[in-house]
Short mmCIF file of C-alpha atoms and ligand atoms in Angstrom, two decimals:
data_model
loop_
_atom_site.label_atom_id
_atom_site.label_comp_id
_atom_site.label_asym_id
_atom_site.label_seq_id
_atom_site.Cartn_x
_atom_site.Cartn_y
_atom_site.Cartn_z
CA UNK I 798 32.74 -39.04 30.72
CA UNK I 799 29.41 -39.97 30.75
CA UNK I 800 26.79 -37.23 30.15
CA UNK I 801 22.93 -36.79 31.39
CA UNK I 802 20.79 -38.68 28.57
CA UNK I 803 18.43 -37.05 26.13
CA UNK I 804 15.22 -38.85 24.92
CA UNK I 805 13.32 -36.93 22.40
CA UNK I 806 10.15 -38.03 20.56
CA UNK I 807 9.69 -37.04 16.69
CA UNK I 808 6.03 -36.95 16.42
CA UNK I 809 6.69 -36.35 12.51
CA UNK I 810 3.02 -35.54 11.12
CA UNK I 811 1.10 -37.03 13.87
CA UNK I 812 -0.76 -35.83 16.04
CA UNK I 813 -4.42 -33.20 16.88
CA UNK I 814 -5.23 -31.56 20.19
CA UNK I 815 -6.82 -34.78 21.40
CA UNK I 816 -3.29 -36.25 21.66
CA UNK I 817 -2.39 -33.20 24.06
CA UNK I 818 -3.37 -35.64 26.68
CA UNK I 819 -0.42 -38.04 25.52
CA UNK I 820 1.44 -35.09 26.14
CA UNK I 821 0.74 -34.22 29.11
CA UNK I 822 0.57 -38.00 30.65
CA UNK I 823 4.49 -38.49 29.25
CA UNK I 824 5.51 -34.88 30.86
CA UNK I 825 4.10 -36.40 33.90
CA UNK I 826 5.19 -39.48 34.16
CA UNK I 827 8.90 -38.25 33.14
CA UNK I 828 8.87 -36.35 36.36
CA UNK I 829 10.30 -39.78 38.27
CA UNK I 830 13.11 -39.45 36.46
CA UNK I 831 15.07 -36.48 37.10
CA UNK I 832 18.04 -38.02 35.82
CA UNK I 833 17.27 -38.13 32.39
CA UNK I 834 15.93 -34.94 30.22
CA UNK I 835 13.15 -35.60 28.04
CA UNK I 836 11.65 -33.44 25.15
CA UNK I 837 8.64 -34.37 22.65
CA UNK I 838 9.11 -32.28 18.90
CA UNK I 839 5.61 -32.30 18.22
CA UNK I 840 3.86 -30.68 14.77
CA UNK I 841 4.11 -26.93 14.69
CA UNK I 842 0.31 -26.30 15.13
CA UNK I 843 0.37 -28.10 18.52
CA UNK I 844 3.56 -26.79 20.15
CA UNK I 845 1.50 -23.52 21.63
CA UNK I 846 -1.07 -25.88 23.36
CA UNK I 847 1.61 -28.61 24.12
CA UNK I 848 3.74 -25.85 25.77
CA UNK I 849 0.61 -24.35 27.64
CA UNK I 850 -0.65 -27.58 28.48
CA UNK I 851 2.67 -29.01 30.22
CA UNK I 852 4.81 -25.78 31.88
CA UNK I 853 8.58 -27.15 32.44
CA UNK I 854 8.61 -29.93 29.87
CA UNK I 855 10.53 -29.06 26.78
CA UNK I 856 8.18 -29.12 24.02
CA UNK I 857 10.22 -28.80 20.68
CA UNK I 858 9.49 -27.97 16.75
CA UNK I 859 10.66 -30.82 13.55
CA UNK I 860 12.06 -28.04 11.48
CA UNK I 861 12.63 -24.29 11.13
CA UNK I 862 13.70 -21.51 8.55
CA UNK I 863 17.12 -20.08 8.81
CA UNK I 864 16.18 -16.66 8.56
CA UNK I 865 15.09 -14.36 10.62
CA UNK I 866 11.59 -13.54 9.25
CA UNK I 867 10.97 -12.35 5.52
CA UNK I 868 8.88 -13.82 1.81
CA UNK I 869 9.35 -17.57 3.50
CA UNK I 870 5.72 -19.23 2.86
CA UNK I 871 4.67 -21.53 5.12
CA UNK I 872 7.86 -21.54 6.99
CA UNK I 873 8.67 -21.21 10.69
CA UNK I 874 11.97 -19.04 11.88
CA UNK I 875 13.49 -19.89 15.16
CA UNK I 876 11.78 -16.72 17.14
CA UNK I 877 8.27 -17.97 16.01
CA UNK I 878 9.03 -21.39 17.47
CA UNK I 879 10.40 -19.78 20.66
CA UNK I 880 7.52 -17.77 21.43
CA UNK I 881 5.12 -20.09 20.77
CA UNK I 882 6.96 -21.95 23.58
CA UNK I 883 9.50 -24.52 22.23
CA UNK I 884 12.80 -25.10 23.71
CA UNK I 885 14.22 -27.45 20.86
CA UNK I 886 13.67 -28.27 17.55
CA UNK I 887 15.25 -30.54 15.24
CA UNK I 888 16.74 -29.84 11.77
CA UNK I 889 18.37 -32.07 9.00
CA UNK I 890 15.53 -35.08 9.97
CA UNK I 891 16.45 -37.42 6.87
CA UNK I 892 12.60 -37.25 5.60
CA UNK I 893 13.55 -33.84 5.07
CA UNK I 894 16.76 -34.09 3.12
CA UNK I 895 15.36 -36.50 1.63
CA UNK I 896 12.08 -34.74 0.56
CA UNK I 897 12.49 -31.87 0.25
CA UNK I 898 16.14 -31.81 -1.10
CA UNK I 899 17.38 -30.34 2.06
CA UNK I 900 21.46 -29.34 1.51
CA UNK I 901 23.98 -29.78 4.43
CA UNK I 902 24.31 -25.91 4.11
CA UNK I 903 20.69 -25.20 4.80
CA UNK I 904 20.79 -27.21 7.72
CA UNK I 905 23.89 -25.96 9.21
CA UNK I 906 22.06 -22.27 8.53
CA UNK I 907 19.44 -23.51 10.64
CA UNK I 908 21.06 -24.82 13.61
CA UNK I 909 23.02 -21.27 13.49
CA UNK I 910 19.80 -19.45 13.44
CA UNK I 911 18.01 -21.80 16.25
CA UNK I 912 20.97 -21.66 18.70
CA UNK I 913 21.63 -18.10 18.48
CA UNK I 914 18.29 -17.49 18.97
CA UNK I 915 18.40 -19.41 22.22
CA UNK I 916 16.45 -22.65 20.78
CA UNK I 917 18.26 -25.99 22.13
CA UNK I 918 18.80 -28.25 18.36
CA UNK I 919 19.00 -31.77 17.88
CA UNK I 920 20.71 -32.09 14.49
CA UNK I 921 20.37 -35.49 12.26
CA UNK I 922 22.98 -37.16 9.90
CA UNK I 923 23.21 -40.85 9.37
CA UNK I 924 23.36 -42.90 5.72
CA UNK I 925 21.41 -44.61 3.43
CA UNK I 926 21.65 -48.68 2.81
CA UNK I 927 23.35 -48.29 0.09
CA UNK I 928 26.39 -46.07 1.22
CA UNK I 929 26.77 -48.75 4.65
CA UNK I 930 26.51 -51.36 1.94
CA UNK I 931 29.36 -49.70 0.51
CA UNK I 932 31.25 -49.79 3.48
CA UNK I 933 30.72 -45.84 3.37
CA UNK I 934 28.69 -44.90 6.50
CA UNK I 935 31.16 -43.34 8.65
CA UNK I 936 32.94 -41.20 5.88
CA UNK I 937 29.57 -39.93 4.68
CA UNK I 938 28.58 -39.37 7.98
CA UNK I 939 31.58 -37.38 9.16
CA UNK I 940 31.08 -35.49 5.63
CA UNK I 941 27.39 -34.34 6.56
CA UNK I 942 29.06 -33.29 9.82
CA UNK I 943 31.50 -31.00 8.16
CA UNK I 944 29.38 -29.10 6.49
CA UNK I 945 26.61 -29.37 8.68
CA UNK I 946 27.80 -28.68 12.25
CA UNK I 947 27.65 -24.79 12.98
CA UNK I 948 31.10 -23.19 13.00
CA UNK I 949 30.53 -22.54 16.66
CA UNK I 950 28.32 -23.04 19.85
CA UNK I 951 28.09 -20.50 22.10
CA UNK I 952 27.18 -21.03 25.58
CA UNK I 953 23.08 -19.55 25.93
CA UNK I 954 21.65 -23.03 23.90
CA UNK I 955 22.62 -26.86 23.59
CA UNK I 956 23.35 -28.80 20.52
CA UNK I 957 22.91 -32.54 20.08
CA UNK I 958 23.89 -34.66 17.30
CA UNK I 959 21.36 -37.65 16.02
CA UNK I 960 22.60 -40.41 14.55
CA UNK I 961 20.04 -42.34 12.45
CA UNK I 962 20.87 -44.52 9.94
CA UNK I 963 17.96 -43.88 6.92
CA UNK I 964 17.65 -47.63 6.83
CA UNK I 965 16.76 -47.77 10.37
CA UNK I 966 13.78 -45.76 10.91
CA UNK I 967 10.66 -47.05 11.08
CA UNK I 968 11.96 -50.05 9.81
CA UNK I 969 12.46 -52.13 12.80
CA UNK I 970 16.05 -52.16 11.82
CA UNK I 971 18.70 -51.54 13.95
CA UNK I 972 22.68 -51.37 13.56
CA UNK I 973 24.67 -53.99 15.34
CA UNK I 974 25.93 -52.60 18.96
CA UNK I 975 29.51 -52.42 17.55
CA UNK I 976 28.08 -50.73 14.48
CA UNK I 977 26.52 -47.67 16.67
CA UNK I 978 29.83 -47.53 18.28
CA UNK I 979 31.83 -47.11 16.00
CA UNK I 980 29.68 -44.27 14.25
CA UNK I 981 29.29 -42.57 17.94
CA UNK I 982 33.09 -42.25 18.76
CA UNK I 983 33.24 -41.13 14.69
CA UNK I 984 31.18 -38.19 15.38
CA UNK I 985 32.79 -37.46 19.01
CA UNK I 986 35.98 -36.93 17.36
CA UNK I 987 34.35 -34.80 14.27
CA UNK I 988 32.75 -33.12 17.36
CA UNK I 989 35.60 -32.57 19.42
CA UNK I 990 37.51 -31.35 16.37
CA UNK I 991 35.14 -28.72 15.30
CA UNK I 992 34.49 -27.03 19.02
CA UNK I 993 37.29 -28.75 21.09
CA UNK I 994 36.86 -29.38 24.98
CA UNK I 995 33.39 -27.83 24.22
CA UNK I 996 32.57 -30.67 21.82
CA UNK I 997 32.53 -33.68 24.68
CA UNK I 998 29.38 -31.88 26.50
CA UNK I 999 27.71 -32.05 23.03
CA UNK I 1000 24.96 -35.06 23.35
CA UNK I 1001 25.12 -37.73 20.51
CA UNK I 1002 21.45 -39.66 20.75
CA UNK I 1003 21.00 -42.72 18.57
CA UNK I 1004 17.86 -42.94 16.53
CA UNK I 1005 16.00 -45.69 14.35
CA UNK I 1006 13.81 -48.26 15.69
CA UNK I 1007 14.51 -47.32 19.14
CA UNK I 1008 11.67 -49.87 21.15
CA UNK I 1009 11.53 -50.45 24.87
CA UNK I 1010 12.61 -53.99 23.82
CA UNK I 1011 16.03 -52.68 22.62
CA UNK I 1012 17.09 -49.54 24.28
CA UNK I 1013 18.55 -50.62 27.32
CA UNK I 1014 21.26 -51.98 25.44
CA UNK I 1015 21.35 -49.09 22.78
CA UNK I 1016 22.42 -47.06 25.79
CA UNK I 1017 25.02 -48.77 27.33
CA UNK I 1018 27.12 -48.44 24.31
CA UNK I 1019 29.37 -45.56 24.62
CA UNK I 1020 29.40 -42.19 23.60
CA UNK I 1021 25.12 -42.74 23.17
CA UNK I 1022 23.76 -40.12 25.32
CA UNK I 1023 20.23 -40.49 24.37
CA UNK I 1024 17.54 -41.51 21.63
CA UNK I 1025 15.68 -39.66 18.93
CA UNK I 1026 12.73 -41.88 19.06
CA UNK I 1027 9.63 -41.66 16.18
CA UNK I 1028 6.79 -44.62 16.39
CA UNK I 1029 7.66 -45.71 19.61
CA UNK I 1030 7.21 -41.61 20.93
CA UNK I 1031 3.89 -41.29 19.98
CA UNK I 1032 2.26 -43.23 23.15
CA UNK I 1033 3.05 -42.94 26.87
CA UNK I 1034 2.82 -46.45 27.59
CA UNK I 1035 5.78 -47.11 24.70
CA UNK I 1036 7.97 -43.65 25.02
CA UNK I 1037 8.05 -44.27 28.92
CA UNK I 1038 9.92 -47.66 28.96
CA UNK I 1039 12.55 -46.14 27.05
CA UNK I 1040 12.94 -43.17 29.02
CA UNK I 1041 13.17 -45.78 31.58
CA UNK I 1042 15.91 -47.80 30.37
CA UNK I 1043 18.09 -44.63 30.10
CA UNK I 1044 17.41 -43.52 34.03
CA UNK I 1045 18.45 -47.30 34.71
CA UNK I 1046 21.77 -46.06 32.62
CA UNK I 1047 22.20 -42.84 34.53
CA UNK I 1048 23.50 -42.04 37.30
CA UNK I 1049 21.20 -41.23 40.08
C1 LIG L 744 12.85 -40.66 13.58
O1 LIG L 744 12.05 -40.39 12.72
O2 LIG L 744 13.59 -39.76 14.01
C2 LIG L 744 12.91 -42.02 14.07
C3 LIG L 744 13.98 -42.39 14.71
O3 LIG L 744 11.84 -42.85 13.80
P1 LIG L 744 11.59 -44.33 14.35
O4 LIG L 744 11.92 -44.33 15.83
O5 LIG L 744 10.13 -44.58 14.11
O6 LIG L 744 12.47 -45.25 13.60
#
């Protein structure tokens, strides 16, 4: 079953309110294609004006708390980003883990608190060059799902799953078709184990490296229903090829 594809742009720390017109020109020009949805998770300070500046498009946060509001300096719950206008955001972004020591049971508390708060979540796993070196990327993979993945997902907000392999972003790296495969159909069946029927609607996007030179045939491969997509999100004239290649991918 093939499901509608998700392109999302990770603006990471880029970005001031004279890129709100990079914004606006990729919400418009993602209007000809209907077929695919599109989201940009832009820095915190900028989703209000992103969200003001471009009605409809789903504007999205990086990161938020897990609880509900409290002593949480410099942190953003999942209402705050709501009603400053997002409709996403993403948790467990490897610079994060990585970072700022992020567990797998913070991040599953935050995709519980963002989905039951009504906030759509793109959640990231993916390994290291050492554990695929190891010939350990799918076991450590399907271990940050299990403890990751929320115990359920009810039916009022989406969740994806990103794959992207830490050795693959921003590198210009990218895993060998088979090698995406294989990790994609890992996760469906983590995925389909956790929420059954419920977990084949749940939208696995491969990210790391994603160019308009390679994603047409990143999304062929199956079970890739979209991109997370960093450098290459930052500029309409480089984020629109890919969202391009997926339409071409999509049914009509
Ligand atoms: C990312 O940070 O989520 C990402 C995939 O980055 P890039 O596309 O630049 O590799």
């Amino acid at each position: 079953m093939s499901l509608k594809k998700l392109v999302a742009g990770n603006w990471k720390m880029h970005g001031l309110s004279a890129d709100l017109a990079e914004v606006m020109a990729i919400a418009d020009a993602s209007r000809q294609y209907p077929n695919v949805d599109v989201a940009l998770c832009v820095p915190a300070i900028l989703i209000e004006r992103a969200a003001r500046a471009v009605p409809g498009f789903a504007i999205g946060g990086q990161d938020v708390h897990y609880a509900e509001k409290g002593a949480h300096t410099g942190n953003i719950s999942a209402r705050m980003l709501l009603d400053a206008g997002a409709a996403l955001t993403i948790v467990g972004h490897s610079e994060r883990r990585d970072a700022l020591r992020e567990s797998d049971e913070e991040v599953k508390a935050k995709a519980t608190a963002a989905l039951s708060c009504g906030l759509n979540v793109i959640l990231c796993v993916g390994e290291s060059l050492e554990i695929r070196e190891q010939g350990k990327a799918v076991a450590t993979v399907e271990a940050q799902l299990g403890a990751s993945l929320p115990d359920g997902i009810g039916s009022h907000a989406e969740l994806a799953v990103a794959y992207e392999p830490i050795w693959a972003i921003g590198t210009g790296k990218v895993p060998t078709s088979p090698e995406i495969g294989e990790m994609h159909a890992a996760i469906r069946t983590r995925l389909r184990d956790r929420f059954g029927t419920a977990g084949e609607q749940v939208r696995i996007l491969y990210g790391g490296s994603v160019k308009p030179s390679n994603a047409g045939e990143i999304f062929v491969i199956r079970d890739v229903d979209g991109a997370l997509v960093g450098g290459a999100s930052l500029k309409a004239d480089d984020f629109m090829p890919i969202v391009a290649a997926a339409a071409r991918v999509s049914l009509p």
